[in-house]
Short mmCIF file of C-alpha atoms and ligand atoms in Angstrom, two decimals:
data_model
loop_
_atom_site.label_atom_id
_atom_site.label_comp_id
_atom_site.label_asym_id
_atom_site.label_seq_id
_atom_site.Cartn_x
_atom_site.Cartn_y
_atom_site.Cartn_z
CA UNK A 234 70.14 16.81 -51.47
CA UNK A 235 71.59 15.28 -48.30
CA UNK A 236 70.52 11.73 -49.14
CA UNK A 237 72.33 11.93 -52.48
CA UNK A 238 75.47 13.15 -50.80
CA UNK A 239 75.32 10.47 -48.09
CA UNK A 240 74.73 7.75 -50.72
CA UNK A 241 77.69 8.98 -52.76
CA UNK A 242 79.93 8.85 -49.68
CA UNK A 243 78.85 5.25 -49.01
CA UNK A 244 79.52 4.22 -52.59
CA UNK A 245 83.01 5.72 -52.40
CA UNK A 246 83.94 3.79 -49.27
CA UNK A 247 83.12 6.46 -46.66
CA UNK A 248 81.25 6.28 -43.36
CA UNK A 249 77.72 7.65 -42.93
CA UNK A 250 75.77 7.70 -39.67
CA UNK A 251 72.02 7.40 -40.26
CA UNK A 252 68.82 7.00 -38.25
CA UNK A 253 66.84 3.78 -38.08
CA UNK A 254 63.69 3.04 -36.08
CA UNK A 255 65.84 1.48 -33.32
CA UNK A 256 69.07 3.48 -32.88
CA UNK A 257 71.47 5.39 -35.16
CA UNK A 258 73.79 3.22 -37.23
CA UNK A 259 77.33 3.85 -38.48
CA UNK A 260 77.23 2.63 -42.06
CA UNK A 261 79.72 1.56 -44.70
CA UNK A 262 79.44 -0.46 -47.91
CA UNK A 263 79.21 -4.01 -46.52
CA UNK A 264 80.99 -5.43 -49.60
CA UNK A 265 83.99 -3.09 -49.28
CA UNK A 266 86.40 -4.63 -46.76
CA UNK A 267 88.44 -1.44 -46.40
CA UNK A 268 85.41 0.69 -45.64
CA UNK A 269 84.14 -1.87 -43.12
CA UNK A 270 87.52 -1.96 -41.38
CA UNK A 271 87.17 1.77 -40.79
CA UNK A 272 83.92 1.18 -38.86
CA UNK A 273 85.77 -1.01 -36.36
CA UNK A 274 88.53 1.56 -36.03
CA UNK A 275 86.26 4.58 -35.54
CA UNK A 276 84.11 2.78 -32.95
CA UNK A 277 87.00 1.08 -31.18
CA UNK A 278 85.11 -2.17 -31.76
CA UNK A 279 86.75 -5.60 -31.33
CA UNK A 280 87.29 -7.19 -34.78
CA UNK A 281 85.67 -10.38 -33.50
CA UNK A 282 82.28 -8.73 -33.11
CA UNK A 283 80.37 -9.08 -36.43
CA UNK A 284 78.21 -6.34 -38.00
CA UNK A 285 74.60 -6.25 -39.13
CA UNK A 286 74.13 -5.71 -42.88
CA UNK A 287 71.22 -3.41 -43.76
CA UNK A 288 69.27 -3.94 -46.97
CA UNK A 289 66.50 -2.18 -48.89
CA UNK A 290 64.64 -5.35 -49.94
CA UNK A 291 64.29 -9.09 -49.49
CA UNK A 292 65.79 -9.46 -52.96
CA UNK A 293 68.93 -7.63 -51.89
CA UNK A 294 69.10 -9.80 -48.74
CA UNK A 295 69.03 -12.91 -50.93
CA UNK A 296 72.30 -11.82 -52.60
CA UNK A 297 74.10 -11.98 -49.24
CA UNK A 298 73.19 -15.53 -48.25
CA UNK A 299 74.16 -18.95 -49.59
CA UNK A 300 70.55 -20.07 -49.23
CA UNK A 301 67.33 -18.42 -48.14
CA UNK A 302 65.13 -20.90 -46.24
CA UNK A 303 61.36 -20.57 -46.52
CA UNK A 304 61.19 -19.82 -42.77
CA UNK A 305 63.49 -16.82 -43.18
CA UNK A 306 61.35 -15.51 -46.03
CA UNK A 307 58.30 -15.83 -43.83
CA UNK A 308 59.91 -13.72 -41.10
CA UNK A 309 61.08 -11.13 -43.63
CA UNK A 310 57.62 -10.80 -45.18
CA UNK A 311 56.00 -10.48 -41.78
CA UNK A 312 58.46 -8.20 -39.93
CA UNK A 313 60.44 -6.26 -42.57
CA UNK A 314 61.00 -3.42 -42.77
CA UNK A 315 61.36 -3.57 -38.97
CA UNK A 316 63.48 -4.20 -35.89
CA UNK A 317 64.36 -7.82 -36.68
CA UNK A 318 67.85 -9.02 -37.62
CA UNK A 319 68.10 -12.51 -39.12
CA UNK A 320 71.33 -14.56 -39.06
CA UNK A 321 71.78 -16.85 -42.09
CA UNK A 322 74.62 -18.70 -43.85
CA UNK A 323 76.58 -16.06 -45.76
CA UNK A 324 77.40 -16.00 -49.45
CA UNK A 325 80.97 -15.56 -50.73
CA UNK A 326 80.14 -11.98 -51.71
CA UNK A 327 80.27 -10.83 -48.09
CA UNK A 328 83.84 -10.10 -46.96
CA UNK A 329 84.92 -11.89 -43.82
CA UNK A 330 85.72 -8.66 -41.95
CA UNK A 331 82.00 -7.79 -42.08
CA UNK A 332 81.02 -11.04 -40.35
CA UNK A 333 84.13 -11.22 -38.13
CA UNK A 334 85.17 -14.44 -39.83
CA UNK A 335 81.87 -16.23 -39.19
CA UNK A 336 80.19 -18.39 -41.83
CA UNK A 337 76.94 -16.52 -41.16
CA UNK A 338 75.72 -12.99 -41.86
CA UNK A 339 73.22 -10.91 -39.85
CA UNK A 340 70.76 -8.98 -42.05
CA UNK A 341 67.97 -6.50 -41.46
CA UNK A 342 65.79 -4.06 -43.38
CA UNK A 343 65.23 -1.01 -41.17
CA UNK A 344 61.85 0.69 -40.95
CA UNK A 345 62.84 4.32 -41.35
CA UNK A 346 62.15 6.47 -44.42
CA UNK A 347 65.61 8.12 -44.45
CA UNK A 348 67.42 4.81 -43.96
CA UNK A 349 65.42 3.17 -46.74
CA UNK A 350 65.98 6.05 -49.13
CA UNK A 351 69.69 6.00 -48.35
CA UNK A 352 69.91 2.24 -48.91
CA UNK A 353 68.05 2.45 -52.21
CA UNK A 354 70.07 5.40 -53.44
CA UNK A 355 73.43 3.89 -52.43
CA UNK A 356 72.35 0.61 -54.03
CA UNK A 357 74.81 -1.39 -51.90
CA UNK A 358 74.16 -3.38 -48.72
CA UNK A 359 75.26 -1.30 -45.72
CA UNK A 360 77.06 -2.77 -42.71
CA UNK A 361 76.12 -0.71 -39.67
CA UNK A 362 76.65 -1.22 -35.97
CA UNK A 363 75.17 1.30 -33.55
CA UNK A 364 76.96 4.63 -34.06
CA UNK A 365 78.50 4.92 -30.59
CA UNK A 366 81.94 4.33 -29.13
CA UNK A 367 82.20 0.59 -28.49
CA UNK A 368 80.90 -0.40 -25.05
CA UNK A 369 78.74 2.67 -24.45
CA UNK A 370 74.99 3.25 -24.80
CA UNK A 371 73.69 3.34 -28.39
CA UNK A 372 72.83 6.76 -29.88
CA UNK A 373 69.16 7.67 -30.24
CA UNK A 374 69.76 11.17 -31.66
CA UNK A 375 72.18 12.67 -34.21
CA UNK A 376 73.58 14.75 -31.33
CA UNK A 377 74.59 11.54 -29.51
CA UNK A 378 76.45 10.39 -32.64
CA UNK A 379 78.33 13.69 -32.86
CA UNK A 380 79.22 13.58 -29.16
CA UNK A 381 80.63 10.05 -29.52
CA UNK A 382 82.23 10.08 -32.96
CA UNK A 383 82.31 13.72 -34.10
CA UNK A 384 84.47 14.32 -37.16
CA UNK A 385 85.56 10.69 -37.40
CA UNK A 386 82.42 10.12 -39.47
CA UNK A 387 82.13 11.51 -43.00
CA UNK A 388 78.47 12.42 -42.77
CA UNK A 389 75.64 12.33 -40.21
CA UNK A 390 72.06 12.17 -41.51
CA UNK A 391 69.80 13.74 -38.89
CA UNK A 392 66.36 12.16 -38.65
CA UNK A 393 65.50 13.33 -35.13
CA UNK A 394 65.11 11.01 -32.13
CA UNK A 395 64.62 7.32 -32.97
CA UNK A 396 61.22 5.76 -32.35
CA UNK A 397 62.05 2.53 -30.50
CA UNK A 398 65.28 3.44 -28.70
CA UNK A 399 66.66 -0.11 -28.29
CA UNK A 400 68.57 -2.24 -30.80
CA UNK A 401 66.84 -4.81 -33.01
CA UNK A 402 65.94 -8.36 -32.04
CA UNK A 403 68.58 -10.80 -33.39
CA UNK A 404 67.43 -14.33 -34.30
CA UNK A 405 69.72 -17.07 -35.60
CA UNK A 406 68.07 -19.01 -38.43
CA UNK A 407 71.27 -20.72 -39.54
CA UNK A 408 70.31 -23.53 -37.15
CA UNK A 409 67.06 -25.26 -36.34
CA UNK A 410 65.22 -24.71 -34.09
CA UNK A 411 66.10 -21.00 -34.30
CA UNK A 412 67.67 -19.22 -31.33
CA UNK A 413 67.06 -15.70 -30.08
CA UNK A 414 70.50 -14.09 -29.72
CA UNK A 415 69.38 -10.62 -28.61
CA UNK A 416 65.92 -9.60 -27.37
CA UNK A 417 64.30 -6.51 -28.90
CA UNK A 418 60.96 -4.98 -29.80
CA UNK A 419 59.94 -8.13 -31.71
CA UNK A 420 59.61 -10.84 -29.09
CA UNK A 421 60.47 -14.56 -29.07
CA UNK A 422 56.73 -15.24 -28.78
CA UNK A 423 55.97 -13.27 -31.96
CA UNK A 424 58.70 -15.16 -33.84
CA UNK A 425 57.51 -18.51 -32.49
CA UNK A 426 53.98 -17.81 -33.66
CA UNK A 427 55.05 -17.02 -37.23
CA UNK A 428 57.50 -19.95 -37.45
CA UNK A 429 55.29 -22.47 -35.70
CA UNK A 430 58.19 -23.62 -33.53
CA UNK A 431 59.34 -22.43 -30.13
CA UNK A 432 62.18 -19.91 -30.50
CA UNK A 433 64.43 -20.38 -27.50
CA UNK A 434 66.46 -17.69 -25.80
CA UNK A 435 70.19 -18.37 -26.23
CA UNK A 436 71.90 -19.92 -23.22
CA UNK A 437 74.55 -17.57 -21.81
CA UNK A 438 77.42 -19.36 -23.53
CA UNK A 439 75.88 -19.12 -26.98
CA UNK A 440 74.73 -15.54 -27.06
CA UNK A 441 75.36 -13.28 -30.00
CA UNK A 442 79.14 -12.63 -30.19
CA UNK A 443 78.54 -8.99 -29.25
CA UNK A 444 76.77 -10.00 -26.07
CA UNK A 445 80.06 -11.23 -24.63
CA UNK A 446 81.51 -7.74 -24.48
CA UNK A 447 80.87 -4.94 -22.02
CA UNK A 448 78.01 -3.11 -23.65
CA UNK A 449 75.56 -0.24 -23.36
CA UNK A 450 77.39 1.02 -20.24
CA UNK A 451 77.95 4.65 -19.22
CA UNK A 452 81.23 5.72 -17.56
CA UNK A 453 79.39 6.25 -14.29
CA UNK A 454 78.70 2.91 -12.51
CA UNK A 455 75.11 1.77 -13.10
CA UNK A 456 72.80 -0.26 -10.85
CA UNK A 457 69.20 -1.34 -11.33
CA UNK A 458 66.48 -2.68 -9.04
CA UNK A 459 62.92 -2.27 -7.81
CA UNK A 460 61.59 0.73 -5.90
CA UNK A 461 62.07 -0.74 -2.42
CA UNK A 462 65.72 -1.56 -3.06
CA UNK A 463 66.26 1.90 -4.47
CA UNK A 464 64.65 3.44 -1.39
CA UNK A 465 66.93 1.42 0.90
CA UNK A 466 69.98 2.50 -1.07
CA UNK A 467 68.99 6.17 -1.01
CA UNK A 468 68.48 6.03 2.76
CA UNK A 469 71.89 4.53 3.39
CA UNK A 470 74.24 5.95 0.80
CA UNK A 471 76.34 9.10 0.95
CA UNK A 472 77.00 8.85 -2.77
CA UNK A 473 75.52 11.26 -5.30
CA UNK A 474 72.89 9.23 -7.14
CA UNK A 475 71.21 9.97 -10.48
CA UNK A 476 67.85 8.21 -10.67
CA UNK A 477 65.93 6.97 -13.68
CA UNK A 478 62.42 6.02 -12.59
CA UNK A 479 59.80 4.02 -14.44
CA UNK A 480 56.68 3.19 -12.39
CA UNK A 481 57.29 4.71 -8.98
CA UNK A 482 57.01 8.34 -7.98
CA UNK A 483 58.25 10.10 -4.91
CA UNK A 484 61.77 8.71 -4.89
CA UNK A 485 64.34 11.46 -5.18
CA UNK A 486 67.97 11.30 -6.23
CA UNK A 487 70.43 14.14 -6.70
CA UNK A 488 69.05 14.24 -10.25
CA UNK A 489 65.85 12.38 -11.12
CA UNK A 490 64.44 11.51 -14.54
CA UNK A 491 61.02 9.91 -14.86
CA UNK A 492 60.34 7.85 -17.98
CA UNK A 493 56.88 6.65 -16.85
CA UNK A 494 55.47 3.14 -16.63
CA UNK A 495 54.82 2.48 -20.34
CA UNK A 496 57.52 0.07 -21.51
CA UNK A 497 57.72 1.69 -24.95
CA UNK A 498 58.55 5.02 -23.35
CA UNK A 499 61.17 3.43 -21.12
CA UNK A 500 62.79 1.78 -24.16
CA UNK A 501 62.66 5.01 -26.14
CA UNK A 502 64.06 7.24 -23.39
CA UNK A 503 66.51 4.97 -21.57
CA UNK A 504 69.77 5.60 -23.45
CA UNK A 505 69.20 9.35 -23.66
CA UNK A 506 68.50 9.52 -19.92
CA UNK A 507 71.59 7.45 -19.10
CA UNK A 508 73.73 9.66 -21.34
CA UNK A 509 72.42 12.83 -19.65
CA UNK A 510 73.14 11.53 -16.16
CA UNK A 511 76.56 10.33 -17.28
CA UNK A 512 77.52 13.97 -17.95
CA UNK A 513 76.73 15.09 -14.40
CA UNK A 514 79.76 13.65 -12.65
CA UNK A 515 77.64 11.54 -10.27
CA UNK A 516 78.90 8.58 -8.23
CA UNK A 517 76.13 6.25 -9.36
CA UNK A 518 73.28 5.93 -11.85
CA UNK A 519 70.33 3.88 -10.61
CA UNK A 520 67.56 2.66 -12.91
CA UNK A 521 64.22 1.30 -11.72
CA UNK A 522 63.67 -2.21 -13.12
CA UNK A 523 60.69 -3.06 -15.36
CA UNK A 524 58.57 -6.23 -15.68
CA UNK A 525 59.97 -8.78 -18.14
CA UNK A 526 57.19 -8.86 -20.67
CA UNK A 527 57.17 -7.61 -24.27
CA UNK A 528 59.99 -5.15 -24.80
CA UNK A 529 60.64 -5.37 -21.02
CA UNK A 530 62.89 -8.39 -21.79
CA UNK A 531 65.06 -6.20 -24.01
CA UNK A 532 65.17 -3.37 -21.46
CA UNK A 533 66.29 -5.68 -18.64
CA UNK A 534 68.78 -7.42 -20.97
CA UNK A 535 70.47 -4.07 -21.72
CA UNK A 536 70.47 -3.05 -18.04
CA UNK A 537 72.17 -6.32 -17.09
CA UNK A 538 74.86 -5.67 -19.68
CA UNK A 539 75.26 -2.03 -18.61
CA UNK A 540 75.48 -2.57 -14.86
CA UNK A 541 74.67 -4.70 -11.83
CA UNK A 542 71.52 -5.41 -9.82
CA UNK A 543 71.05 -3.59 -6.51
O1 TXA B 9 68.95 -2.04 -34.18
C1 TXA B 9 70.06 -2.44 -34.53
O2 TXA B 9 70.29 -3.65 -34.71
C2 TXA B 9 71.17 -1.40 -34.76
C3 TXA B 9 70.78 -0.57 -35.97
C4 TXA B 9 71.86 0.40 -36.38
O3 TXA B 9 70.41 -1.41 -37.03
N1 TXA B 9 72.43 -2.03 -34.95
C5 TXA B 9 73.09 -2.65 -33.94
O4 TXA B 9 74.33 -3.15 -34.30
O5 TXA B 9 72.68 -2.73 -32.81
P1 TXA B 9 75.42 -3.65 -33.25
O6 TXA B 9 76.64 -3.90 -34.04
O7 TXA B 9 75.52 -2.67 -32.17
O8 TXA B 9 74.88 -5.03 -32.77
C6 TXA B 9 74.89 -6.14 -33.67
C7 TXA B 9 74.69 -7.43 -32.91
C8 TXA B 9 75.90 -7.79 -32.09
O9 TXA B 9 75.48 -8.34 -30.86
C9 TXA B 9 76.57 -8.84 -32.99
O10 TXA B 9 77.38 -9.71 -32.27
C10 TXA B 9 75.36 -9.53 -33.60
O11 TXA B 9 74.46 -8.48 -33.85
N2 TXA B 9 75.72 -10.22 -34.85
C11 TXA B 9 76.12 -9.66 -36.01
N3 TXA B 9 76.42 -10.61 -36.92
C12 TXA B 9 76.20 -11.80 -36.34
C13 TXA B 9 76.33 -13.16 -36.77
N4 TXA B 9 76.73 -13.49 -37.99
N5 TXA B 9 76.00 -14.12 -35.87
C14 TXA B 9 75.56 -13.82 -34.64
N6 TXA B 9 75.42 -12.55 -34.17
C15 TXA B 9 75.75 -11.56 -35.01
MG1 MG B 10 76.10 -1.67 -30.50
#
């Protein structure tokens, strides 16, 4: 069976791309420094950008940390399996290449049946960044993984399109009060409620290491803004524009994709739409902005990393 094969490859130090509820991950045994080094190489990822370690249980997570605070356990019980990555002080078991030399490790238990079966079967923690070339949009289908990484990966588990479409929330619990390093489907407000303390968004200088790099960006220049700014641009420009619309109708680019107003659908469809337009040889990709509530924070965060405001 495919899961058995994928698990065997992981145990032998190979690379397996697999679906999660957020985006596809490129996995290797997190405790095998050689295997993890290959992830960086295949992705073209800077060695200073640490990886998320995926686990099948809270018990397995506890083997990766030097201590597991009660607050972390509370978050795990409430949100795992799910799109929440928790940063904690690492144990000596975790090789430094996995955490890019940091004293902390980022851990999450994904909410996807194939991912969970793979993790259980492999019976090792699995380091997995998004399975794209470094800097580009994350993959939300197995096809995206193949387009980006092709035969540089030993195995691709196909679980169809991912449900959420944006990467997990990252919260740093190695300090108190905790800090939100990357917004995602689980919001700062949800975390604050469970922890009983206000979880702050990281100031720009103290973002997650990965947030310093160019990220999520297509090759085609990307801009984002509200409908009226888009309309003004379309009236004035001679450039060929690919449009990704959310709430408004009636605007027309050279190519137009409509994701609809529901923020979940925008999150789910955004990377796929950007990838499609990126293949068209356009001068510009323009995305209609969304309100910053719920997962809207995460959507706007990724757009700011991928391009510039109109
Ligand atoms: O949804 C997700 O999180 C997906 C799936 C595959 O699980 N993974 C993912 O991985 O998005 P990646 O490598 O693309 O993003 C990991 C983020 C980066 O911003 C990285 O800097 C941050 O997590 N990170 C990892 N370890 C960290 C640590 N010890 N301290 C602070 N940030 C860390
Ligand atoms: Mg990534």
